[in-house]
Amino acid sequence: MTNTTSANKIWGRSAFLELLKQEGVTHMFGNPGTTELPIMHALADHPDLTYVLGLQEALVVAMADGYSRASGKLVACNVHVAPGLGNAMGSLFNAKFTNTPMILTAGQQEQGHGLTEPVLYGDLVSMARPLVKWAVEVTQLEDLPRIIHRAAKVAMTPPTGPVFLSLPGDILNDEAGLDLGSATRIDTRVRPSDDVLETLAKRILSAENPVVVVGDEMVKSDALAEAAAFATILGAPVFQSSAPYGAQFLSEHPCFMGALERVQKQARAALEPHDLMIALGTDPLTMSVYSPIDPLPDGMKIVQIGLNEWDIAKNYPVEIAALGDLKTTLPALADMLARIGGDAQAARAKASIAALAATNWSARRSRLITELSDGDGPQPIDPRHMAKMITDVLPDNAIVVNEGLTSARLLDQLFPFRDRFAYHGLASGGIGWGLPAAVGVQIAQPDRPVVAVIGDGSAMYSIQALWTAAAMKLPLTYVIANNGGYRIIKQRLKSFHGSENYIAMDFVDPPIDFVAVAQGMGLTAERITDPARVRPALNEAIANPGPNLLEIVVDGTV
């Protein structure tokens, strides 16, 4: 930074907001308290920065997470001192898991006053550090431009992720001559050298039966078209990784097989026929619960490309590991495969793709639709039929947010991913994300209908987000799949322990009235028990310019 003695004076609070705008931030998601009042005061002078109020800090961060995931942009959110940061930690864990580029800030007690340990004081930097790429407290106003610009650069440089800034009140209320500087972005559209690509191509061509596994870097690199072209030239089956929380490949491409299961036995069975895994932008085998079975078949070799060096060879040795942006690397690698492989590879790829036609995602989807085409299904409503009825009426440009867990298990087997922002699912396993995240998704994509399918248990973690949807007048449709309890926990208790003694897994006495809750927060709402009502109710909700909630009572049988 240059000497600031001749620079115009500016309040810290206004400088903070101006610096965020320099970094491309258009929305701040927050829940203010006393220490954040300087920011709220300054917002009046920054009408081009929209403040989105969430009614609890976990919701604030989840909304911001959804916004960034649906836009690919840097996002900012602000919470209230130590308790607010504590409330936000579960959502911050989710953002870390998905590498969401986010600047999370919290107001802090004035410097010096914190030494007396006043009410609400805590060591914010130490609290946040385990879940962010960088955490720091601003200790003098003159450092604020450098810190904001560094935070944005760190958040946006792959592997992207959240950062945290503690903002003491005296910094925000101070005034000084500042050089605000300017934003910096590191160009990471890089690819391996031609020599490495040639080695990679030859190794891939030497495999008898290769398989491709893709992950979140496909979305962040905007590489779906490039991945599809690569798969066509290679002619290999493509799976999403076992953590398929986004639209990471074009579903209707003839090579796409769906997602690997997050269960070791099933993942291993899907990979068993193959001798080489080509892992693209992902940790390919993220599992859930422990199993003595290893998901990677014996003898399977791996080559891996991506920008997240932590994911490369994290759990298994990799023959060829290359740092590279997928959008830039895959076309070059595809050209190399075509040049080296020649007509023989083209013929091999054509035959391989033809052989996949009976088992690929599209074929399995077609069979599933046929299986579920027996009218509207039984009553109580079968969750599988619910998923089909939802996808039956979705417009072509719809976006799906999915935290339906067991009730929406078939959604990604029925809903085709046609662009990188079409689908957003729960990633880390920490429930309560989907309902507020859908608010952020809809704000990021105002011209596309968003339908969020949420389990009743998940919804109650973050139900206050309905108020924000109403306050923002978002054309957002919530589908609450109400099975009256934590069905996934019941299933696992029965499967893992042979027990059907479902203690503390039901909420039916009293039942939760989601319609009354939604109406109390300003939404149009309806409870559905008749399967024949699902499609027309969804069409009406999607056509309504305001927020809607449909409580669909589904079969909770274990």
mmCIF file with all atom_site columns, N, CA, C and O in Angstrom, residues 432-456:
data_model
loop_
_atom_site.group_PDB
_atom_site.id
_atom_site.type_symbol
_atom_site.label_atom_id
_atom_site.label_alt_id
_atom_site.label_comp_id
_atom_site.label_asym_id
_atom_site.label_entity_id
_atom_site.label_seq_id
_atom_site.pdbx_PDB_ins_code
_atom_site.Cartn_x
_atom_site.Cartn_y
_atom_site.Cartn_z
_atom_site.occupancy
_atom_site.B_iso_or_equiv
_atom_site.pdbx_formal_charge
_atom_site.auth_seq_id
_atom_site.auth_comp_id
_atom_site.auth_asym_id
_atom_site.auth_atom_id
_atom_site.pdbx_PDB_model_num
ATOM 1   N N  . GLY A 1 432 ? -29.686 -29.358 7.752   1.00 0.00 ? 432 GLY A N  1
ATOM 2   C CA . GLY A 1 432 ? -30.158 -28.008 8.022   1.00 0.00 ? 432 GLY A CA 1
ATOM 3   C C  . GLY A 1 432 ? -29.652 -26.996 7.024   1.00 0.00 ? 432 GLY A C  1
ATOM 4   O O  . GLY A 1 432 ? -30.006 -25.813 7.086   1.00 0.00 ? 432 GLY A O  1
ATOM 5   N N  . TRP A 1 433 ? -28.852 -27.444 6.062   1.00 0.00 ? 433 TRP A N  1
ATOM 6   C CA . TRP A 1 433 ? -28.255 -26.549 5.067   1.00 0.00 ? 433 TRP A CA 1
ATOM 7   C C  . TRP A 1 433 ? -29.259 -26.141 3.992   1.00 0.00 ? 433 TRP A C  1
ATOM 8   O O  . TRP A 1 433 ? -29.313 -24.990 3.555   1.00 0.00 ? 433 TRP A O  1
ATOM 9   N N  . GLY A 1 434 ? -30.067 -27.087 3.527   1.00 0.00 ? 434 GLY A N  1
ATOM 10  C CA . GLY A 1 434 ? -30.816 -26.897 2.303   1.00 0.00 ? 434 GLY A CA 1
ATOM 11  C C  . GLY A 1 434 ? -31.849 -25.794 2.333   1.00 0.00 ? 434 GLY A C  1
ATOM 12  O O  . GLY A 1 434 ? -32.003 -25.046 1.357   1.00 0.00 ? 434 GLY A O  1
ATOM 13  N N  . LEU A 1 435 ? -32.591 -25.666 3.424   1.00 0.00 ? 435 LEU A N  1
ATOM 14  C CA . LEU A 1 435 ? -33.671 -24.690 3.465   1.00 0.00 ? 435 LEU A CA 1
ATOM 15  C C  . LEU A 1 435 ? -33.140 -23.261 3.350   1.00 0.00 ? 435 LEU A C  1
ATOM 16  O O  . LEU A 1 435 ? -33.632 -22.482 2.521   1.00 0.00 ? 435 LEU A O  1
ATOM 17  N N  . PRO A 1 436 ? -32.127 -22.850 4.127   1.00 0.00 ? 436 PRO A N  1
ATOM 18  C CA . PRO A 1 436 ? -31.571 -21.511 3.907   1.00 0.00 ? 436 PRO A CA 1
ATOM 19  C C  . PRO A 1 436 ? -30.735 -21.392 2.639   1.00 0.00 ? 436 PRO A C  1
ATOM 20  O O  . PRO A 1 436 ? -30.744 -20.342 1.989   1.00 0.00 ? 436 PRO A O  1
ATOM 21  N N  . ALA A 1 437 ? -30.023 -22.459 2.259   1.00 0.00 ? 437 ALA A N  1
ATOM 22  C CA . ALA A 1 437 ? -29.207 -22.381 1.044   1.00 0.00 ? 437 ALA A CA 1
ATOM 23  C C  . ALA A 1 437 ? -30.062 -22.065 -0.167  1.00 0.00 ? 437 ALA A C  1
ATOM 24  O O  . ALA A 1 437 ? -29.632 -21.349 -1.082  1.00 0.00 ? 437 ALA A O  1
ATOM 25  N N  . ALA A 1 438 ? -31.296 -22.589 -0.178  1.00 0.00 ? 438 ALA A N  1
ATOM 26  C CA . ALA A 1 438 ? -32.186 -22.324 -1.312  1.00 0.00 ? 438 ALA A CA 1
ATOM 27  C C  . ALA A 1 438 ? -32.473 -20.837 -1.469  1.00 0.00 ? 438 ALA A C  1
ATOM 28  O O  . ALA A 1 438 ? -32.673 -20.347 -2.589  1.00 0.00 ? 438 ALA A O  1
ATOM 29  N N  . VAL A 1 439 ? -32.507 -20.101 -0.362  1.00 0.00 ? 439 VAL A N  1
ATOM 30  C CA . VAL A 1 439 ? -32.683 -18.648 -0.431  1.00 0.00 ? 439 VAL A CA 1
ATOM 31  C C  . VAL A 1 439 ? -31.532 -18.033 -1.218  1.00 0.00 ? 439 VAL A C  1
ATOM 32  O O  . VAL A 1 439 ? -31.734 -17.219 -2.134  1.00 0.00 ? 439 VAL A O  1
ATOM 33  N N  . GLY A 1 440 ? -30.306 -18.413 -0.866  1.00 0.00 ? 440 GLY A N  1
ATOM 34  C CA . GLY A 1 440 ? -29.144 -17.894 -1.587  1.00 0.00 ? 440 GLY A CA 1
ATOM 35  C C  . GLY A 1 440 ? -29.127 -18.303 -3.038  1.00 0.00 ? 440 GLY A C  1
ATOM 36  O O  . GLY A 1 440 ? -28.750 -17.513 -3.921  1.00 0.00 ? 440 GLY A O  1
ATOM 37  N N  . VAL A 1 441 ? -29.521 -19.545 -3.329  1.00 0.00 ? 441 VAL A N  1
ATOM 38  C CA . VAL A 1 441 ? -29.564 -20.019 -4.716  1.00 0.00 ? 441 VAL A CA 1
ATOM 39  C C  . VAL A 1 441 ? -30.543 -19.186 -5.531  1.00 0.00 ? 441 VAL A C  1
ATOM 40  O O  . VAL A 1 441 ? -30.235 -18.755 -6.650  1.00 0.00 ? 441 VAL A O  1
ATOM 41  N N  . GLN A 1 442 ? -31.730 -18.923 -4.974  1.00 0.00 ? 442 GLN A N  1
ATOM 42  C CA . GLN A 1 442 ? -32.722 -18.150 -5.709  1.00 0.00 ? 442 GLN A CA 1
ATOM 43  C C  . GLN A 1 442 ? -32.276 -16.706 -5.919  1.00 0.00 ? 442 GLN A C  1
ATOM 44  O O  . GLN A 1 442 ? -32.509 -16.123 -6.996  1.00 0.00 ? 442 GLN A O  1
ATOM 45  N N  . ILE A 1 443 ? -31.611 -16.115 -4.929  1.00 0.00 ? 443 ILE A N  1
ATOM 46  C CA . ILE A 1 443 ? -31.096 -14.751 -5.100  1.00 0.00 ? 443 ILE A CA 1
ATOM 47  C C  . ILE A 1 443 ? -30.037 -14.717 -6.198  1.00 0.00 ? 443 ILE A C  1
ATOM 48  O O  . ILE A 1 443 ? -29.986 -13.782 -7.005  1.00 0.00 ? 443 ILE A O  1
ATOM 49  N N  . ALA A 1 444 ? -29.206 -15.749 -6.249  1.00 0.00 ? 444 ALA A N  1
ATOM 50  C CA . ALA A 1 444 ? -28.156 -15.809 -7.268  1.00 0.00 ? 444 ALA A CA 1
ATOM 51  C C  . ALA A 1 444 ? -28.715 -16.046 -8.658  1.00 0.00 ? 444 ALA A C  1
ATOM 52  O O  . ALA A 1 444 ? -28.120 -15.614 -9.653  1.00 0.00 ? 444 ALA A O  1
ATOM 53  N N  . GLN A 1 445 ? -29.859 -16.740 -8.750  1.00 0.00 ? 445 GLN A N  1
ATOM 54  C CA . GLN A 1 445 ? -30.453 -17.082 -10.050 1.00 0.00 ? 445 GLN A CA 1
ATOM 55  C C  . GLN A 1 445 ? -31.908 -16.608 -10.082 1.00 0.00 ? 445 GLN A C  1
ATOM 56  O O  . GLN A 1 445 ? -32.841 -17.409 -10.087 1.00 0.00 ? 445 GLN A O  1
ATOM 57  N N  . PRO A 1 446 ? -32.124 -15.299 -10.111 1.00 0.00 ? 446 PRO A N  1
ATOM 58  C CA . PRO A 1 446 ? -33.488 -14.771 -9.975  1.00 0.00 ? 446 PRO A CA 1
ATOM 59  C C  . PRO A 1 446 ? -34.412 -15.116 -11.132 1.00 0.00 ? 446 PRO A C  1
ATOM 60  O O  . PRO A 1 446 ? -35.638 -15.067 -10.983 1.00 0.00 ? 446 PRO A O  1
ATOM 61  N N  . ASP A 1 447 ? -33.863 -15.470 -12.283 1.00 0.00 ? 447 ASP A N  1
ATOM 62  C CA . ASP A 1 447 ? -34.691 -15.731 -13.459 1.00 0.00 ? 447 ASP A CA 1
ATOM 63  C C  . ASP A 1 447 ? -34.968 -17.213 -13.677 1.00 0.00 ? 447 ASP A C  1
ATOM 64  O O  . ASP A 1 447 ? -35.560 -17.586 -14.701 1.00 0.00 ? 447 ASP A O  1
ATOM 65  N N  . ARG A 1 448 ? -34.555 -18.046 -12.721 1.00 0.00 ? 448 ARG A N  1
ATOM 66  C CA . ARG A 1 448 ? -34.782 -19.486 -12.857 1.00 0.00 ? 448 ARG A CA 1
ATOM 67  C C  . ARG A 1 448 ? -35.626 -19.974 -11.684 1.00 0.00 ? 448 ARG A C  1
ATOM 68  O O  . ARG A 1 448 ? -35.411 -19.542 -10.539 1.00 0.00 ? 448 ARG A O  1
ATOM 69  N N  . PRO A 1 449 ? -36.589 -20.866 -11.931 1.00 0.00 ? 449 PRO A N  1
ATOM 70  C CA . PRO A 1 449 ? -37.373 -21.409 -10.815 1.00 0.00 ? 449 PRO A CA 1
ATOM 71  C C  . PRO A 1 449 ? -36.521 -22.344 -9.973  1.00 0.00 ? 449 PRO A C  1
ATOM 72  O O  . PRO A 1 449 ? -35.825 -23.213 -10.500 1.00 0.00 ? 449 PRO A O  1
ATOM 73  N N  . VAL A 1 450 ? -36.585 -22.156 -8.671  1.00 0.00 ? 450 VAL A N  1
ATOM 74  C CA . VAL A 1 450 ? -35.847 -22.990 -7.728  1.00 0.00 ? 450 VAL A CA 1
ATOM 75  C C  . VAL A 1 450 ? -36.844 -23.793 -6.917  1.00 0.00 ? 450 VAL A C  1
ATOM 76  O O  . VAL A 1 450 ? -37.782 -23.235 -6.332  1.00 0.00 ? 450 VAL A O  1
ATOM 77  N N  . VAL A 1 451 ? -36.642 -25.107 -6.892  1.00 0.00 ? 451 VAL A N  1
ATOM 78  C CA . VAL A 1 451 ? -37.461 -26.000 -6.089  1.00 0.00 ? 451 VAL A CA 1
ATOM 79  C C  . VAL A 1 451 ? -36.541 -26.700 -5.098  1.00 0.00 ? 451 VAL A C  1
ATOM 80  O O  . VAL A 1 451 ? -35.576 -27.370 -5.497  1.00 0.00 ? 451 VAL A O  1
ATOM 81  N N  . ALA A 1 452 ? -36.811 -26.522 -3.819  1.00 0.00 ? 452 ALA A N  1
ATOM 82  C CA . ALA A 1 452 ? -35.986 -27.108 -2.759  1.00 0.00 ? 452 ALA A CA 1
ATOM 83  C C  . ALA A 1 452 ? -36.762 -28.231 -2.097  1.00 0.00 ? 452 ALA A C  1
ATOM 84  O O  . ALA A 1 452 ? -37.837 -27.997 -1.537  1.00 0.00 ? 452 ALA A O  1
ATOM 85  N N  . VAL A 1 453 ? -36.220 -29.441 -2.167  1.00 0.00 ? 453 VAL A N  1
ATOM 86  C CA . VAL A 1 453 ? -36.852 -30.613 -1.568  1.00 0.00 ? 453 VAL A CA 1
ATOM 87  C C  . VAL A 1 453 ? -36.115 -30.916 -0.271  1.00 0.00 ? 453 VAL A C  1
ATOM 88  O O  . VAL A 1 453 ? -34.930 -31.267 -0.284  1.00 0.00 ? 453 VAL A O  1
ATOM 89  N N  . ILE A 1 454 ? -36.816 -30.767 0.856   1.00 0.00 ? 454 ILE A N  1
ATOM 90  C CA . ILE A 1 454 ? -36.192 -30.817 2.173   1.00 0.00 ? 454 ILE A CA 1
ATOM 91  C C  . ILE A 1 454 ? -36.923 -31.833 3.036   1.00 0.00 ? 454 ILE A C  1
ATOM 92  O O  . ILE A 1 454 ? -38.159 -31.848 3.076   1.00 0.00 ? 454 ILE A O  1
ATOM 93  N N  . GLY A 1 455 ? -36.185 -32.665 3.748   1.00 0.00 ? 455 GLY A N  1
ATOM 94  C CA . GLY A 1 455 ? -36.795 -33.563 4.708   1.00 0.00 ? 455 GLY A CA 1
ATOM 95  C C  . GLY A 1 455 ? -37.330 -32.805 5.905   1.00 0.00 ? 455 GLY A C  1
ATOM 96  O O  . GLY A 1 455 ? -36.834 -31.717 6.251   1.00 0.00 ? 455 GLY A O  1
ATOM 97  N N  . ASP A 1 456 ? -38.338 -33.377 6.561   1.00 0.00 ? 456 ASP A N  1
ATOM 98  C CA . ASP A 1 456 ? -38.931 -32.675 7.703   1.00 0.00 ? 456 ASP A CA 1
ATOM 99  C C  . ASP A 1 456 ? -37.931 -32.491 8.837   1.00 0.00 ? 456 ASP A C  1
ATOM 100 O O  . ASP A 1 456 ? -37.890 -31.439 9.482   1.00 0.00 ? 456 ASP A O  1
#
